[in-house]
Coordinates of C-alpha atoms in Angstrom, one line a residue:
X1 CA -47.6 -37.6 -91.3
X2 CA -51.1 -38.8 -92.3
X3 CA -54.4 -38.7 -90.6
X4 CA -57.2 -40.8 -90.8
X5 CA -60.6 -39.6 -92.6
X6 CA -61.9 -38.9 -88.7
X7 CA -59.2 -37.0 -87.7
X8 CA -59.0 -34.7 -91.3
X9 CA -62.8 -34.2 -90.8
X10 CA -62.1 -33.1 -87.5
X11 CA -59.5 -30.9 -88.3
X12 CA -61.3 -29.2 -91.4
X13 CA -64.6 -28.5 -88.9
X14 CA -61.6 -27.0 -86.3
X15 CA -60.5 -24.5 -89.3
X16 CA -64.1 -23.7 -90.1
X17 CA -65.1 -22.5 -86.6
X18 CA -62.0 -20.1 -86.1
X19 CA -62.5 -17.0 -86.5
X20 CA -62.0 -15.2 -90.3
X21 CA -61.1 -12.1 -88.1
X22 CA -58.6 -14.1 -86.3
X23 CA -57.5 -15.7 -88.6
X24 CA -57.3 -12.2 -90.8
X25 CA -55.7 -10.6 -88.1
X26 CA -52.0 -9.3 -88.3
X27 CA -49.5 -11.4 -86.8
X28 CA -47.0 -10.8 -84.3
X29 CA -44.3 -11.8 -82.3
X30 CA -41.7 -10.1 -80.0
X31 CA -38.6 -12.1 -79.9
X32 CA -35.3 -11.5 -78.0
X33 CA -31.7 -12.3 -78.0
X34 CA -28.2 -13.0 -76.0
X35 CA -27.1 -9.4 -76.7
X36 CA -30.4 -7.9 -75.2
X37 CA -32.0 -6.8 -78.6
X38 CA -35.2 -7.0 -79.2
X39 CA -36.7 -8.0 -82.5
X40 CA -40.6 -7.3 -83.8
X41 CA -41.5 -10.0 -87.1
X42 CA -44.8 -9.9 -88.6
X43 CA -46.6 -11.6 -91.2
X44 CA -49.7 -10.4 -93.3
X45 CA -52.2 -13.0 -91.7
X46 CA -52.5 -16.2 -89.9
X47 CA -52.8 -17.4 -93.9
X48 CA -49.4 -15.9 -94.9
X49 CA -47.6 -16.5 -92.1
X50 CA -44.5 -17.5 -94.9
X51 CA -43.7 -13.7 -95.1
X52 CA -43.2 -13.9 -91.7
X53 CA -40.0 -11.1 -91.4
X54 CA -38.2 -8.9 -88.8
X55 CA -39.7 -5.5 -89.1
X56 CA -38.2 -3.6 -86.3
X57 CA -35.5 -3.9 -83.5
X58 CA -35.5 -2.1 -79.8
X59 CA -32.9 -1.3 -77.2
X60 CA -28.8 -1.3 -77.3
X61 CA -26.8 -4.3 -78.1
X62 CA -25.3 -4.9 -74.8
X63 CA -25.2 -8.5 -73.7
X64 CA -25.3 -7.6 -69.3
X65 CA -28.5 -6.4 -70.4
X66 CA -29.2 -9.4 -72.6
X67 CA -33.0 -10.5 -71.5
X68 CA -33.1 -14.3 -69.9
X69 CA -37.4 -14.5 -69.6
X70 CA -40.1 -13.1 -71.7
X71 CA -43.9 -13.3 -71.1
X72 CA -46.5 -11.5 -72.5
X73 CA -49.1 -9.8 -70.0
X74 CA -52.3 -11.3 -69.1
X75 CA -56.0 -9.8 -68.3
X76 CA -55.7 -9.8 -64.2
X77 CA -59.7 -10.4 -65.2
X78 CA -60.3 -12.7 -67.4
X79 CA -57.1 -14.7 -67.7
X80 CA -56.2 -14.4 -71.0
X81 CA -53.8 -12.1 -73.3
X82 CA -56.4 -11.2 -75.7
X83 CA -58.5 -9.2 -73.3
X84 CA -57.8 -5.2 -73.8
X85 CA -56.2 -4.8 -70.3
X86 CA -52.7 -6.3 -70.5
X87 CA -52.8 -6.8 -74.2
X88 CA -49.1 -5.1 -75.8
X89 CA -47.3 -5.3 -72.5
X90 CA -44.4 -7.7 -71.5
X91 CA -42.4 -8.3 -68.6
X92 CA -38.9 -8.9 -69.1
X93 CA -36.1 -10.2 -66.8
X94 CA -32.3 -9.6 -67.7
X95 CA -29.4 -10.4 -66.6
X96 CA -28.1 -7.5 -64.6
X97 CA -31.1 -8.5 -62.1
X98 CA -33.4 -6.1 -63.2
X99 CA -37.3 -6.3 -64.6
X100 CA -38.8 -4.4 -67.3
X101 CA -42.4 -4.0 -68.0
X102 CA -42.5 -2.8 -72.0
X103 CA -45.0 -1.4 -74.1
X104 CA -45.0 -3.8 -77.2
X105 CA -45.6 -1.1 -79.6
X106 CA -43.2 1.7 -78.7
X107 CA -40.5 -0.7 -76.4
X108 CA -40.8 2.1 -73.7
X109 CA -40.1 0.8 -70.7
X110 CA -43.7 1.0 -68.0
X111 CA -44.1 2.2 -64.7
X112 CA -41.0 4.5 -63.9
X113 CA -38.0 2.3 -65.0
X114 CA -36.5 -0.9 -64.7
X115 CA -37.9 -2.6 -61.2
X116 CA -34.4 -4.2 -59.2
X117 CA -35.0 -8.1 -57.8
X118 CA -31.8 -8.7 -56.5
X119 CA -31.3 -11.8 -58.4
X120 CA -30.9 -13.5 -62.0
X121 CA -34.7 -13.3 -62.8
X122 CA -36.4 -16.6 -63.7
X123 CA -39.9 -15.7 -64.2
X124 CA -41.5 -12.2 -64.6
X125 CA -45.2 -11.9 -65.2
X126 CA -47.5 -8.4 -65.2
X127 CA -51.0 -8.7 -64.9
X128 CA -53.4 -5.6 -66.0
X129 CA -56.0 -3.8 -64.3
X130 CA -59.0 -4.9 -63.5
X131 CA -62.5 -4.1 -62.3
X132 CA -61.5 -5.6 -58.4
X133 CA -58.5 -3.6 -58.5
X134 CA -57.1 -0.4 -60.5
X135 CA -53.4 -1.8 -60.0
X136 CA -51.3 -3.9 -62.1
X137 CA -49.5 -6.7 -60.5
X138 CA -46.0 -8.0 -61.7
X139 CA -44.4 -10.7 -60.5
X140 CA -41.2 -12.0 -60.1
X141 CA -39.0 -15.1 -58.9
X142 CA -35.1 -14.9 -58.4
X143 CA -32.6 -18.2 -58.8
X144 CA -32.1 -17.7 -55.4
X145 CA -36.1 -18.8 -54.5
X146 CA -36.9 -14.8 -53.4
X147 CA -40.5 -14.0 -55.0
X148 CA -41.6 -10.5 -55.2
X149 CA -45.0 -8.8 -55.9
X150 CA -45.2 -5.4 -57.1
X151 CA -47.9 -3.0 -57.9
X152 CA -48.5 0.1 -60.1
X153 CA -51.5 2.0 -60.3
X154 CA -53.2 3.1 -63.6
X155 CA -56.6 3.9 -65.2
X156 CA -58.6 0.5 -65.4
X157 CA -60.7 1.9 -68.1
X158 CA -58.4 3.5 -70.7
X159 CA -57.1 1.5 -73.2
X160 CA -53.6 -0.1 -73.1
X161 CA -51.5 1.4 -75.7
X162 CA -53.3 5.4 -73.6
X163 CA -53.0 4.2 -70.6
X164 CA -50.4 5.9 -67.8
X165 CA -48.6 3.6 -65.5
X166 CA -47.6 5.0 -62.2
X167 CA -44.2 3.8 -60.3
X168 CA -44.1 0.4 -59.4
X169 CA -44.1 -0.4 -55.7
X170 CA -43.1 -3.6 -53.9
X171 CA -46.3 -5.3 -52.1
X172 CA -45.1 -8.4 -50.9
X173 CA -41.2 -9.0 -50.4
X174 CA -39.1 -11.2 -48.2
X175 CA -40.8 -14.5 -49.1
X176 CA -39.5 -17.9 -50.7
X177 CA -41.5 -19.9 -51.9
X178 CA -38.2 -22.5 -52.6
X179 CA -34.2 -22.4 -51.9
X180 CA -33.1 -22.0 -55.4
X181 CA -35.5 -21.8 -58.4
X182 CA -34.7 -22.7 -62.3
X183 CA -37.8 -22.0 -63.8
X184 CA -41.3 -21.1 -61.9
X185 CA -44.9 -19.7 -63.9
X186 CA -47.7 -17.9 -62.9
X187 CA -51.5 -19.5 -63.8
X188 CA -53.6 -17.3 -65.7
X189 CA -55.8 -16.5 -63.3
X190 CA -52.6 -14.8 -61.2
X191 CA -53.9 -16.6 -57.9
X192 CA -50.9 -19.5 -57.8
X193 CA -47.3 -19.4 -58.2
X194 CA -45.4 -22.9 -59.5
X195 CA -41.4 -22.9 -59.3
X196 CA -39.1 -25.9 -59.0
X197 CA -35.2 -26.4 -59.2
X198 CA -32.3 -28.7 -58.9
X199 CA -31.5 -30.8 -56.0
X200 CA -33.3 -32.1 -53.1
X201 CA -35.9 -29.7 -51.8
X202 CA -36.0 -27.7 -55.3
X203 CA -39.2 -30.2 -56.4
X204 CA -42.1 -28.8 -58.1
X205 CA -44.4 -27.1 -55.3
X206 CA -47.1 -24.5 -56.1
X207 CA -48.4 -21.5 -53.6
X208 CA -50.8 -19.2 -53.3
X209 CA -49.3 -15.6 -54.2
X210 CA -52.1 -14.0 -51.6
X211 CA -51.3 -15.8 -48.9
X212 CA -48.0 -17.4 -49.4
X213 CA -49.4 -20.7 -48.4
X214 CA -48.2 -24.2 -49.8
X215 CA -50.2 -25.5 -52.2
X216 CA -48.9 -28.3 -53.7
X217 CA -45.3 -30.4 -52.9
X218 CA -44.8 -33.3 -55.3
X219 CA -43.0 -36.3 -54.3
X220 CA -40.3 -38.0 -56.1
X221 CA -41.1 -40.7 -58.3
X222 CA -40.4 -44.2 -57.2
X223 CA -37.6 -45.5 -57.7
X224 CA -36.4 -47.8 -60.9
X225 CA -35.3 -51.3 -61.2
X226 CA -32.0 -50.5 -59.8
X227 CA -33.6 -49.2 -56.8
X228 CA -32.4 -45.2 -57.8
X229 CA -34.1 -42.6 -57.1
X230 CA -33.6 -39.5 -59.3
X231 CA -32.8 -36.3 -57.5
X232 CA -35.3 -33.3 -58.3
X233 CA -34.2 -31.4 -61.6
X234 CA -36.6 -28.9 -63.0
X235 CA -35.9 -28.0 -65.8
X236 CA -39.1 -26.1 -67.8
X237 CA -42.8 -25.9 -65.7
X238 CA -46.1 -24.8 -67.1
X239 CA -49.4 -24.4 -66.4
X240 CA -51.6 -26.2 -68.8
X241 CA -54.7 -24.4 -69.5
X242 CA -58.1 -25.8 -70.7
X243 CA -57.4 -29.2 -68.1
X244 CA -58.8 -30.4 -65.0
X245 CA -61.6 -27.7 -64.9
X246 CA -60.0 -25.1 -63.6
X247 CA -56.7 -22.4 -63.7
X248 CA -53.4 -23.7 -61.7
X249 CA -54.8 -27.7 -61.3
X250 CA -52.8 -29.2 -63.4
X251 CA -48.8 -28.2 -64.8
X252 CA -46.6 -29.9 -67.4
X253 CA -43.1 -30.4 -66.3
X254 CA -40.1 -31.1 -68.1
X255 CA -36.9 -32.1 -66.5
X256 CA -33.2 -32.6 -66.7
X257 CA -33.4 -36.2 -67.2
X258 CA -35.2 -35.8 -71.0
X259 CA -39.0 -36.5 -69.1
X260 CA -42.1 -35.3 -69.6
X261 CA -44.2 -35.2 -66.8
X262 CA -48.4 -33.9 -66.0
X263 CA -49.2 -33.5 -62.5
X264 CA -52.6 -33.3 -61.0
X265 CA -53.0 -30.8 -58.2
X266 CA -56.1 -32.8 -57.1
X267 CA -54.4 -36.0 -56.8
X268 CA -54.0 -37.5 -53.2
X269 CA -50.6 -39.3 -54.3
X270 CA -48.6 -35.9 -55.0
X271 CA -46.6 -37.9 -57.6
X272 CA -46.8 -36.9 -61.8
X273 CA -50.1 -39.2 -63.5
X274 CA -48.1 -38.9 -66.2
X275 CA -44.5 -39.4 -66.6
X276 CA -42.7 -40.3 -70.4
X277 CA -39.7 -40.0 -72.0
X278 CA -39.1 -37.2 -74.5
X279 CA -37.0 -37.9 -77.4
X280 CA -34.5 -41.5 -78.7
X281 CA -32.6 -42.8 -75.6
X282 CA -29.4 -42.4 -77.1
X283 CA -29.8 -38.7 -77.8
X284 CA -31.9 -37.7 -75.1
X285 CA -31.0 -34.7 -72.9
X286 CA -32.6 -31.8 -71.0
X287 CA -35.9 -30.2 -71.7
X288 CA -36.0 -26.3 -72.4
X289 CA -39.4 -25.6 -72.6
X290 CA -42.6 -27.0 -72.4
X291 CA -46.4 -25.7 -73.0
X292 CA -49.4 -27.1 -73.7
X293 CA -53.0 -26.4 -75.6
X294 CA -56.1 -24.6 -74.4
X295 CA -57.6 -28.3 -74.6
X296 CA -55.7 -30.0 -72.7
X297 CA -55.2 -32.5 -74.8
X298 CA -51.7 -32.2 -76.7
X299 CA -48.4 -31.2 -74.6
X300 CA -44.9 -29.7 -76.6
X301 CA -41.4 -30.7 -75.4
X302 CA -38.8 -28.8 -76.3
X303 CA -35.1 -29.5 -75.4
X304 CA -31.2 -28.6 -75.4
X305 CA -31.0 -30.4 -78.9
X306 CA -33.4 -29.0 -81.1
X307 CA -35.9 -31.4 -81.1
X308 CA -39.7 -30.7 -80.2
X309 CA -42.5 -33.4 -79.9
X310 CA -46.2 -33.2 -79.7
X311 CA -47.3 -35.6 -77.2
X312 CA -50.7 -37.0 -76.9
X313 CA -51.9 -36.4 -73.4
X314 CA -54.8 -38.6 -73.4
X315 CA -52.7 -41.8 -75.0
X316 CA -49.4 -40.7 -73.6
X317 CA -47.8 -41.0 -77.0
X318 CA -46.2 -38.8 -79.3
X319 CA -48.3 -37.5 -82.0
X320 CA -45.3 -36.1 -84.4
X321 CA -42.7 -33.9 -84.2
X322 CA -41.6 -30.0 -85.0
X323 CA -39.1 -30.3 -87.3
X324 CA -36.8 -28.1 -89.0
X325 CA -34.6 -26.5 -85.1
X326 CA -30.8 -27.0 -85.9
X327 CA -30.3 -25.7 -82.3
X328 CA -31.0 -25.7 -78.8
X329 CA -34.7 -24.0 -78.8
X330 CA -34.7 -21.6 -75.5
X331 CA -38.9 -21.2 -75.7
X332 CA -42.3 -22.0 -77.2
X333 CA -45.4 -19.7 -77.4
X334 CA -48.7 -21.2 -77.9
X335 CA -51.1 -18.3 -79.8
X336 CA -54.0 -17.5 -77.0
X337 CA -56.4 -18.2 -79.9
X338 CA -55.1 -19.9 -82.6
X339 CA -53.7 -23.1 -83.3
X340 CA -50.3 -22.2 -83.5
X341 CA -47.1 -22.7 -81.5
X342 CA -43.2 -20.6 -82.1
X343 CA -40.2 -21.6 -81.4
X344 CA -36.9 -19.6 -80.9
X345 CA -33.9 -21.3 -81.2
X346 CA -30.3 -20.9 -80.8
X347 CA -30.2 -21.5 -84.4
X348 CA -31.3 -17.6 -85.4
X349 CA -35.0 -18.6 -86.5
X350 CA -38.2 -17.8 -85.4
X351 CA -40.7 -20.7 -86.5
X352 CA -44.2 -21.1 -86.3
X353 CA -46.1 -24.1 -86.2
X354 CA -49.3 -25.6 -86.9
X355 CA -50.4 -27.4 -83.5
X356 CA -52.8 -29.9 -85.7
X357 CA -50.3 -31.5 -88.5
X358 CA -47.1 -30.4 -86.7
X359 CA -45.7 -28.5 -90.1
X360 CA -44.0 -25.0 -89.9
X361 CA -45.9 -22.6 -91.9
X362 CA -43.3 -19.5 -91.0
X363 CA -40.2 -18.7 -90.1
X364 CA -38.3 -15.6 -89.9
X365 CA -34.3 -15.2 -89.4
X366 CA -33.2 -13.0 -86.4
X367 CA -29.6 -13.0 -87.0
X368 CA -28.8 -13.3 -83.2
X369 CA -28.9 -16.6 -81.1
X370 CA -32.9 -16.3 -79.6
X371 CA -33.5 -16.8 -76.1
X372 CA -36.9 -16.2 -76.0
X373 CA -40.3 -15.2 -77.8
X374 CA -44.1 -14.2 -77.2
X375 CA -46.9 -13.3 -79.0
X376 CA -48.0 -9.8 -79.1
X377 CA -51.8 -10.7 -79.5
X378 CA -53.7 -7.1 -80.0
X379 CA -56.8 -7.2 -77.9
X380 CA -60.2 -6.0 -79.4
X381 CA -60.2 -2.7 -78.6
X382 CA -56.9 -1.8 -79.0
X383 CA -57.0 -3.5 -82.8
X384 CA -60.0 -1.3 -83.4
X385 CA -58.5 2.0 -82.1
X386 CA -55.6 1.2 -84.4
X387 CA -57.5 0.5 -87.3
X388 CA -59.6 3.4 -87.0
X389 CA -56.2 5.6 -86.8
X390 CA -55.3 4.2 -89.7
X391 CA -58.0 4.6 -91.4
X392 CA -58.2 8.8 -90.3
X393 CA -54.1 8.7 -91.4
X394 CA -55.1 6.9 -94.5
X395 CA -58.0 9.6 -95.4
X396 CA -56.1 12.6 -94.3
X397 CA -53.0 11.4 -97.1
X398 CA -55.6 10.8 -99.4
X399 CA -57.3 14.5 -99.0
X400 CA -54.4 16.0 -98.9
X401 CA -53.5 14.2 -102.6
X402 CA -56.3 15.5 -103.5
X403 CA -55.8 18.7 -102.5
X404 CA -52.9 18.8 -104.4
X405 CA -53.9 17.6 -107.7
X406 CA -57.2 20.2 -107.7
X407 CA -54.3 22.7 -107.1
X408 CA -52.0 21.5 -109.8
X409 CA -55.4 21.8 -112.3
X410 CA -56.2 25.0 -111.1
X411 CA -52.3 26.1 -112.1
X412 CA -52.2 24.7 -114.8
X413 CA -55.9 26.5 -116.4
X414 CA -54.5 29.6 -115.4
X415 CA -51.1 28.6 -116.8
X416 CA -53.0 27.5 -120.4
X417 CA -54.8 31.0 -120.4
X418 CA -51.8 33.1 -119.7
X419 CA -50.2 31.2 -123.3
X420 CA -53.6 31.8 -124.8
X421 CA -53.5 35.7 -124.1
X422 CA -49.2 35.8 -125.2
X423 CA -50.5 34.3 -128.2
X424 CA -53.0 36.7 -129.0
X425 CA -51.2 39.2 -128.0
X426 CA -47.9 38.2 -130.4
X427 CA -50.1 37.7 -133.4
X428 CA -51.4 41.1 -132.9
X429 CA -48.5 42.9 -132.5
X430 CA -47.1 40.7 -135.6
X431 CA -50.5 42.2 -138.0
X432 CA -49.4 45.7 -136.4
X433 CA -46.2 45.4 -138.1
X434 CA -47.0 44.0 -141.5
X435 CA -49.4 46.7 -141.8
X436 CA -46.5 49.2 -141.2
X437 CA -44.5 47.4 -143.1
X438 CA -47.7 47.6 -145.7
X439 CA -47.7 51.3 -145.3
X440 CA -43.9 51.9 -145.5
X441 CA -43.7 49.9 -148.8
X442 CA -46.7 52.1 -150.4
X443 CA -45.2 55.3 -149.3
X444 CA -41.7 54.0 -151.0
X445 CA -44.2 53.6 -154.5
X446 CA -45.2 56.8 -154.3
X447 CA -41.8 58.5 -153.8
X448 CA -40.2 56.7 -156.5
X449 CA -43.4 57.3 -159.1
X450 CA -43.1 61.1 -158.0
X451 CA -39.3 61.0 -158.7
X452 CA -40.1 59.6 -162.5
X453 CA -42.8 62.0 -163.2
X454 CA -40.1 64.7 -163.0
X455 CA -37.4 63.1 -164.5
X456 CA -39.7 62.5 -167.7
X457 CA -40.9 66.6 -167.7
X458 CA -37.1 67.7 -167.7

């Protein structure tokens, strides 16, 4: 793929204004699979994201536990996963119809157990604390269109790998937002819920969570040159941050029929302002997953082949593709901060992608088929509480050497005098004897000189 000198320079002036801390930063990313293991990789830095490897697993291999929807929590204040109040947690939905909330650190499960829905889960989100409220909210959307709010108190001003989560407890309950639900999101900002599905009725509609009002209904597209009109199919939904000026105004949609669509919760018309097709005609087919970047200004498509394409929002035309997917890819994460995007695939790899020139610069191997992964994104003061532990665990280890080498000296001086004073005593006891010896050989002389002094006066 090649870029003109405008669009290098632009790129190289992007690189320059991240972060170095980001950018420094240890990478990490919590991926999960069809027999409800969850895997941990990491990677050095955003730089050497090639030794990106599986470094631990969590939980029992038992696939009616297998997790179907992974998110990572978001800041109930500021919207975004980097902030300290959500940062580590994750809100997992599995098939046996149950919800966990889990610490990304330890895997422990948050707030009392495993919360029940009463459905397949197809969206699970947990928001922090925040100064307006000392709760945490998690919420939740069922196949069957049932969406549930619950709430679990906690200290709003400890930090999130100290803080204690009470039991969660259902807030809002008996209220369905649609008949049947395949996919639905939560904006960052927690105040609007978007869910659509298959068939007539199931089209994308957004509400407010507060009030359980209607938002937003779209209408089906018009028809084509055969006069068809395409039932709803719902197939991946989005909110795409960083667009239209505000959280929850405009969503990226991908469908069962291989499109792409942007709607505009502004719009008058109700209908998509953008609608393309994702992928070659001939081997088009559903999309997974879609998401797009904090600009606004690129969209990924994901679907049930492998293939993923950066789209152009502002020219509605592809920009390049991800390639390297051998399967169907089940999710995309775009990094809160930087420009990066995963993918996890049915192929047993976790890749990682740089949003500018569409090249993977990681990938780790899972061993399982994937169904889903996030970013576990450290916020600032839970990095800097960890690196300060491991700094006091680093200079407690290195006292402790210390320690032990001063003793080891100290032995081995009083070890070197103990010889010194064998030695001396030895040689001593060695003279002692040769002058006995000295003495017994004189004394023999005499005897023997005696003994011929008489022999010669006989």
């Amino acid at each position: 793929m090649s870029f003109s000198l405008a669009e290098r320079a632009r790129l190289a002036k992007k690189r320059d204004d991240t972060p170095v801390g980001a950018m420094e930063r240890k990478m990490r990313l919590l991926a999960v699979d069809e027999i409800g293991v969850h895997r941990v990789l990491e990677a050095p830095s955003a730089r050497h994201l090639e030794d990106l490897a599986v470094v631990s697993t969590w939980g029992e291999s038992k696939r009616a536990r297998r997790v179907v929807t992974l998110t990572a929590g978001v800041d109930a204040t500021g919207g975004a996963a980097v902030d300290a109040n959500a940062a580590g947690w994750f809100a997992m939905g599995r098939a046996d119809d149950t919800v966990d909330v889990c610490d990304g650190v330890t895997g422990g499960v948050l707030g009392g157990g495993s919360v029940a829905v009463g459905a397949l889960p197809v969206c699970a989100t947990v928001f922090g604390p925040s100064s307006a409220s000392a709760s945490a909210r998690l919420i939740t959307v069922t196949e069957n269109g049932d969406a549930r709010v619950h709430a679990a108190a906690c200290d709003v001003h400890a930090p999130a790998d100290a803080r204690i989560v009470g039991e969660w407890e259902e807030v809002v309950s008996n209220w369905k937002p649609c008949q049947s639900a395949i996919r639905a999101c939560v904006s960052e900002d927690g105040a609007t819920l978007a869910t659509g599905g298959k068939g007539q009725g199931n089209n994308l509609k957004t509400h407010d969570i507060e009030t359980q009002k209607v938002l937003f209904k779209a209408k089906a597209q018009p028809p084509n040159w055969l006069g068809y009109v395409a039932p709803p199919w719902v197939s991946a939904v989005r909110f795409l941050p960083g667009r239209g000026g505000g959280d929850g105004e405009t969503i990226l949609v991908g469908t069962g029929d291989h499109a792409l669509r942007l709607y505009d919760l502004r719009q008058d018309s109700k209908r998509a302002v953008m609608d393309v097709q994702c992928g070659e005609r001939e081997n088009a087919t559903t999309v997974m997953a879609v998401c797009g970047t904090r600009d606004g200004n690129t969209a990924f498509a994901a679907d049930a082949r492998g293939a993923v394409v950066a789209m152009d929002l502002r020219t509605q035309r592809s920009r390049g593709k991800l390639r390297g997917n051998s399967g169907s890819v089940r999710e995309l994460a775009l990094h809160p901060t930087l420009p990066l995007v995963a993918t996890a695939s049915l192929d047993r790899w976790i890749r990682v992608y740089d949003v500018d020139t569409c090249k993977c610069v990681g990938a780790g191997y899972t061993k399982q088929a994937l169904c889903s992964v996030a970013w576990d994104v450290r916020g600032p003061a839970v990095a800097a509480a960890a690196a300060a532990a491991a700094e006091r665990k680093k200079a407690k280890k290195k006292a402790a050497r210390e320690g032990d080498d001063a003793g080891a000296e100290v032995a081995a001086g009083d070890g070197g005098g103990s010889d010194v004073a064998v030695k001396k005593k030895k040689k001593k006891k060695k003279r002692l004897c040769s002058d006995d010896d000295d003495v017994g050989v004189v004394k023999k002389k005499k005897k023997k000189k005696r003994a011929k002094e008489a022999t010669e006066d006989d």
